[in-house]
Amino acid sequence: MSVQRLICDAAELIRAYPPNFVDPNKRLVMDIAFPHGMEASGSIAVSRWQPMPLPAELPPAEPVVRGEDGFFTYGPTDAGWCAWHVNFADPMLFGFYGGGLFAQDEMQVTEHPALASVARALSAAGIEPYTVESHRPTPVLVKGVERRCVVDTDPALEAGRMEGLYGNRFARAPAAAIRSATQRMDPPTITNILAMAALPPGRGTYSRADVVAVLVTAYTGFSAAVHESDDDNVEIHTGFWGCGAFGGNRVLMTILQIVAARMAGVDRLVMHLGDSSGRRDLVEAERAIRVLYASETTVEGLVSKLVARGDRWGVSDGN
């Protein structure tokens, strides 16, 4: 198990590598999250993991899979549990946080501003700030980062957010709409982040190489989260990873994440489903897994059957 590590004091991290929010609306959110004179606190543990080989046999245990409507809320975790939230990462760790886009990756960094300093700190320590290198997944885990604010992306007519703030709408919104949507967390809560990059957009049916690449990435990231959770039960919050701007197949990507969680020993996988269509996709994925596991005990055989399904790429959502 090959891993690189960096431990940072959060206040020193931000002082040494201040976030560079170029978009004026993101600078406004930063001002709300960190009023003049306020500093970050606590310690942040960063680790970068090399890809792990898949096991030969499918383990008998399986995680509890729970579907939740909507998107990440970063709510309190049950006692004795360690929760991780997936960052739908770019190959360059948090690479586009400062611009006007406000999709899943950028939202997470904006609400957890210390994440904006992590990549530069890794580089200074001689650790490459990539979640993919030479076509190999290298997930990055950030444990103990403060969530300093909440930005409500839902439409709110009375607040001037007629279309909401998700995606490219954030940069176009007036400052008043940003202020009304942003609430400082006082005191801040603590989040653990698992940054892993999905496959870049494809066309047609998923190849065997595609299926294996997704499975290795998710298995490596989930296994790393289990390792970093000490003796606690492990809960991973995720969603339709790689299925927005990249146009991934929501059912297949859900199947692969559930399988990866099973292989990694995750205790509970929480799928954030967005709207009602998400629940239908989760139900279809769980049904497919029951059929697959009824007749297969090896990872190799499972991969073959997943490829034979002939799942096809979708189209980008434009964000």
Coordinates of C-alpha atoms in Angstrom, one line a residue:
M1 CA 0.0 0.0 0.0
S2 CA 1.9 3.1 -1.3
V3 CA 0.9 6.4 0.2
Q4 CA 2.3 9.9 0.6
R5 CA 1.3 12.0 3.6
L6 CA 1.3 15.7 4.7
I7 CA 0.0 17.0 8.1
C8 CA -0.8 20.7 8.2
D9 CA -2.0 23.2 10.8
A10 CA -5.0 24.7 9.1
A11 CA -4.3 28.4 10.0
E12 CA -0.6 28.1 8.9
L13 CA -1.7 26.3 5.7
I14 CA -4.0 29.2 4.6
R15 CA -1.4 31.8 5.6
A16 CA 1.3 30.2 3.6
Y17 CA -0.8 29.3 0.6
P18 CA -3.8 31.7 0.6
P19 CA -6.7 30.7 -1.6
N20 CA -6.8 32.4 -4.9
F21 CA -10.5 32.9 -5.8
V22 CA -10.5 34.8 -9.1
D23 CA -14.3 35.0 -9.5
P24 CA -15.7 38.0 -7.6
N25 CA -18.6 36.0 -6.3
K26 CA -16.3 33.4 -4.8
R27 CA -14.2 36.2 -3.2
L28 CA -17.5 37.5 -1.7
V29 CA -18.3 34.0 -0.3
M30 CA -14.7 33.8 1.1
D31 CA -15.2 37.2 2.9
I32 CA -18.4 35.9 4.5
A33 CA -16.7 32.6 5.5
F34 CA -13.6 34.4 6.9
P35 CA -14.5 37.8 8.2
H36 CA -11.6 40.1 9.0
G37 CA -9.4 38.7 11.8
M38 CA -10.9 35.2 11.8
E39 CA -8.6 32.3 11.2
A40 CA -8.9 28.5 10.4
S41 CA -8.3 26.1 13.3
G42 CA -7.3 22.5 13.7
S43 CA -5.1 20.1 11.9
I44 CA -5.6 18.7 8.4
A45 CA -4.2 15.3 7.3
V46 CA -3.6 14.9 3.5
S47 CA -2.7 11.6 1.9
R48 CA -2.2 10.5 -1.7
W49 CA -2.6 6.9 -2.7
Q50 CA -1.3 4.7 -5.5
P51 CA -3.7 2.4 -7.2
M52 CA -4.4 -0.9 -5.4
P53 CA -4.8 -4.2 -7.2
L54 CA -8.3 -5.6 -7.2
P55 CA -9.0 -8.7 -5.2
A56 CA -9.5 -12.0 -7.0
E57 CA -12.7 -13.1 -5.1
L58 CA -15.8 -11.1 -4.2
P59 CA -16.0 -10.8 -0.5
P60 CA -19.2 -12.0 1.2
A61 CA -19.9 -8.9 3.2
E62 CA -21.7 -6.0 1.6
P63 CA -22.3 -2.4 2.7
V64 CA -25.6 -1.0 3.7
V65 CA -26.6 1.2 0.7
R66 CA -28.8 4.1 1.5
G67 CA -30.3 6.5 -0.9
E68 CA -30.9 10.1 0.1
D69 CA -32.8 12.7 -1.9
G70 CA -30.9 15.9 -2.8
F71 CA -27.2 16.5 -2.5
F72 CA -24.5 16.6 0.2
T73 CA -25.6 18.2 3.5
Y74 CA -22.4 17.2 5.5
G75 CA -24.7 16.5 8.5
P76 CA -23.5 15.1 11.8
T77 CA -22.1 11.5 11.9
D78 CA -23.3 8.7 14.2
A79 CA -21.1 8.0 17.2
G80 CA -18.5 5.5 16.3
W81 CA -18.6 6.3 12.6
C82 CA -16.2 8.1 10.3
A83 CA -17.9 9.8 7.3
W84 CA -16.2 10.7 4.0
H85 CA -17.6 12.8 1.2
V86 CA -16.4 12.1 -2.3
N87 CA -15.0 15.1 -4.3
F88 CA -15.8 14.5 -8.0
A89 CA -12.2 15.5 -8.8
D90 CA -10.4 16.8 -11.7
P91 CA -7.0 15.1 -12.4
M92 CA -5.5 18.3 -11.1
L93 CA -6.5 18.3 -7.5
F94 CA -9.1 21.1 -6.9
G95 CA -7.7 22.6 -10.1
F96 CA -10.5 25.0 -11.1
Y97 CA -11.8 26.1 -7.7
G98 CA -11.1 29.8 -8.3
G99 CA -13.1 30.4 -11.5
G100 CA -16.7 31.1 -12.0
L101 CA -18.0 27.5 -12.4
F102 CA -19.9 26.2 -9.4
A103 CA -20.2 22.4 -9.9
Q104 CA -19.7 19.7 -7.3
D105 CA -15.9 20.0 -7.0
E106 CA -15.9 23.8 -6.9
M107 CA -18.8 24.0 -4.5
Q108 CA -16.9 21.8 -2.0
V109 CA -13.8 23.9 -2.1
T110 CA -15.8 27.1 -1.8
E111 CA -17.5 25.8 1.4
H112 CA -14.2 24.3 2.7
P113 CA -11.8 27.1 1.8
A114 CA -8.7 25.4 3.2
L115 CA -9.0 22.8 0.4
A116 CA -7.9 25.6 -2.0
S117 CA -4.5 25.7 -0.2
V118 CA -3.9 21.9 -0.2
A119 CA -2.6 21.5 -3.8
R120 CA 0.1 24.1 -3.4
A121 CA 1.1 22.7 0.0
L122 CA 1.5 19.2 -1.5
S123 CA 3.6 20.6 -4.3
A124 CA 5.9 22.4 -1.8
A125 CA 6.3 19.1 0.0
G126 CA 7.3 17.3 -3.2
I127 CA 4.0 15.5 -3.6
E128 CA 2.3 15.8 -7.0
P129 CA -1.2 17.3 -6.6
Y130 CA -2.9 15.0 -9.0
T131 CA -5.7 12.5 -8.6
V132 CA -4.6 10.8 -11.9
E133 CA -1.1 10.4 -13.1
S134 CA 0.1 8.6 -16.2
H135 CA -3.4 7.3 -16.6
R136 CA -3.3 5.7 -13.2
P137 CA -5.7 6.8 -10.3
T138 CA -4.1 8.4 -7.3
P139 CA -6.9 9.5 -5.0
V140 CA -6.3 12.2 -2.4
L141 CA -7.8 12.1 1.0
V142 CA -8.1 15.3 3.2
K143 CA -9.1 14.5 6.7
G144 CA -10.3 17.2 9.2
V145 CA -11.1 20.2 7.0
E146 CA -13.4 22.9 8.3
R147 CA -16.7 23.7 6.5
R148 CA -16.8 27.4 7.0
C149 CA -20.0 28.3 5.1
V150 CA -23.1 26.9 3.3
V151 CA -24.1 28.2 -0.2
D152 CA -27.7 27.4 -1.1
T153 CA -27.8 26.7 -4.9
D154 CA -31.6 26.1 -5.0
P155 CA -33.8 28.7 -6.9
A156 CA -35.3 31.3 -4.6
L157 CA -37.4 33.9 -6.4
E158 CA -37.7 36.3 -3.5
A159 CA -33.9 36.3 -3.1
G160 CA -33.1 37.0 -6.7
R161 CA -31.9 33.5 -7.5
M162 CA -34.5 32.7 -10.2
E163 CA -32.5 29.8 -11.7
G164 CA -30.4 28.9 -8.7
L165 CA -26.7 29.1 -8.5
Y166 CA -25.4 25.7 -9.7
G167 CA -22.9 25.4 -12.6
N168 CA -22.4 28.4 -14.7
R169 CA -25.2 30.4 -13.1
F170 CA -23.1 31.2 -10.1
A171 CA -20.8 33.6 -11.9
R172 CA -23.7 35.4 -13.5
A173 CA -25.6 36.0 -10.2
P174 CA -25.7 39.5 -8.7
A175 CA -23.8 40.0 -5.4
A176 CA -27.0 40.4 -3.5
A177 CA -28.1 36.9 -4.6
I178 CA -24.7 35.5 -3.4
R179 CA -25.0 37.2 0.0
S180 CA -28.6 35.9 0.5
A181 CA -27.5 32.3 -0.4
T182 CA -24.4 32.2 1.8
Q183 CA -24.4 31.4 5.5
R184 CA -21.3 31.3 7.7
M185 CA -20.9 28.2 9.8
D186 CA -20.3 29.3 13.4
P187 CA -18.8 27.2 14.7
P188 CA -17.5 25.4 11.6
T189 CA -18.1 21.7 11.2
I190 CA -15.5 19.2 10.2
T191 CA -15.5 17.2 6.9
N192 CA -13.4 14.4 5.5
I193 CA -12.9 14.6 1.7
L194 CA -12.1 11.8 -0.7
A195 CA -11.0 13.3 -4.1
M196 CA -11.1 10.9 -7.0
A197 CA -11.4 11.6 -10.7
A198 CA -14.0 9.8 -12.8
L199 CA -13.3 8.7 -16.4
P200 CA -13.1 11.5 -18.9
P201 CA -16.1 11.6 -21.3
G202 CA -16.5 8.7 -23.7
R203 CA -18.9 7.5 -26.5
G204 CA -20.8 4.4 -27.3
T205 CA -20.6 1.4 -24.9
Y206 CA -18.2 1.1 -22.0
S207 CA -15.2 -1.0 -22.7
R208 CA -13.6 -3.5 -20.4
A209 CA -10.8 -1.1 -19.8
D210 CA -13.3 1.6 -18.8
V211 CA -15.1 -0.7 -16.3
V212 CA -11.8 -1.8 -14.8
A213 CA -10.5 1.8 -14.5
V214 CA -13.6 3.0 -12.7
L215 CA -13.5 0.0 -10.4
V216 CA -9.8 0.4 -9.5
T217 CA -10.3 4.1 -8.8
A218 CA -13.2 3.6 -6.5
Y219 CA -11.7 0.6 -4.8
T220 CA -8.5 2.4 -4.1
G221 CA -10.3 5.5 -2.8
F222 CA -12.7 3.6 -0.7
S223 CA -10.0 1.3 0.7
A224 CA -7.9 4.4 1.6
A225 CA -10.9 5.9 3.4
V226 CA -11.3 2.6 5.4
H227 CA -7.6 2.7 6.3
E228 CA -7.7 6.4 7.4
S229 CA -10.8 5.9 9.6
D230 CA -8.9 4.0 12.3
D231 CA -11.3 1.6 14.1
D232 CA -14.5 3.5 13.3
N233 CA -17.2 2.2 11.1
V234 CA -16.9 3.8 7.7
E235 CA -19.6 5.8 5.9
I236 CA -19.0 7.1 2.4
H237 CA -21.2 9.8 0.9
T238 CA -21.2 9.9 -2.9
G239 CA -23.6 10.3 -5.8
F240 CA -23.6 10.0 -9.6
W241 CA -19.9 10.4 -9.8
G242 CA -18.8 11.3 -13.4
C243 CA -22.3 11.5 -14.6
G244 CA -22.8 15.3 -14.9
A245 CA -20.5 17.2 -17.2
F246 CA -18.8 14.0 -18.2
G247 CA -22.0 12.2 -19.3
G248 CA -21.3 8.9 -17.5
N249 CA -23.9 6.2 -17.2
R250 CA -25.6 6.6 -13.9
V251 CA -26.7 3.0 -13.4
L252 CA -23.3 1.6 -14.2
M253 CA -21.4 4.1 -12.1
T254 CA -23.6 3.3 -9.2
I255 CA -23.1 -0.4 -9.6
L256 CA -19.3 0.0 -9.7
Q257 CA -19.3 2.2 -6.6
I258 CA -21.4 -0.3 -4.7
V259 CA -19.1 -3.2 -5.8
A260 CA -16.0 -1.2 -4.9
A261 CA -17.5 -0.4 -1.4
R262 CA -18.2 -4.1 -0.9
M263 CA -14.6 -5.0 -1.8
A264 CA -13.1 -2.2 0.3
G265 CA -15.0 -3.1 3.5
V266 CA -17.1 0.0 3.6
D267 CA -19.9 -0.3 6.2
R268 CA -22.4 2.2 4.7
L269 CA -22.6 3.8 1.3
V270 CA -24.9 6.8 1.1
M271 CA -26.0 7.7 -2.4
H272 CA -27.1 11.3 -2.8
L273 CA -29.7 11.1 -5.6
G274 CA -30.6 14.6 -6.6
D275 CA -34.2 14.3 -7.9
S276 CA -36.7 11.5 -8.2
S277 CA -34.9 10.0 -11.3
G278 CA -31.9 9.3 -9.1
R279 CA -33.9 6.9 -6.9
R280 CA -35.0 5.0 -10.0
D281 CA -31.4 4.6 -11.1
L282 CA -30.3 3.4 -7.7
V283 CA -33.1 0.8 -7.6
E284 CA -32.1 -0.4 -11.1
A285 CA -28.4 -0.7 -10.0
E286 CA -29.3 -2.6 -6.8
R287 CA -31.4 -5.0 -8.8
A288 CA -28.6 -5.6 -11.3
I289 CA -26.1 -6.3 -8.5
R290 CA -28.4 -8.9 -7.0
V291 CA -28.6 -10.7 -10.3
L292 CA -24.8 -10.5 -10.8
Y293 CA -23.9 -11.7 -7.3
A294 CA -26.3 -14.6 -7.5
S295 CA -24.2 -16.3 -10.2
E296 CA -20.7 -14.8 -9.7
T297 CA -18.0 -15.1 -7.0
T298 CA -14.9 -13.7 -8.8
V299 CA -14.1 -10.1 -9.6
E300 CA -12.9 -11.1 -13.1
G301 CA -16.2 -12.8 -13.8
L302 CA -18.2 -9.8 -12.5
V303 CA -16.3 -7.5 -14.7
S304 CA -17.0 -9.6 -17.7
K305 CA -20.7 -9.6 -16.9
L306 CA -20.7 -5.9 -16.4
V307 CA -19.1 -5.4 -19.8
A308 CA -21.6 -7.7 -21.4
R309 CA -24.4 -5.5 -20.2
G310 CA -23.5 -3.0 -22.9
D311 CA -24.1 0.1 -20.8
R312 CA -23.7 3.2 -22.9
W313 CA -22.3 6.6 -22.2
G314 CA -24.7 9.5 -21.9
V315 CA -24.3 13.2 -22.7
S316 CA -22.9 16.1 -20.7
D317 CA -25.4 18.1 -18.6
G318 CA -23.6 21.3 -19.8
N319 CA -22.1 22.3 -16.5

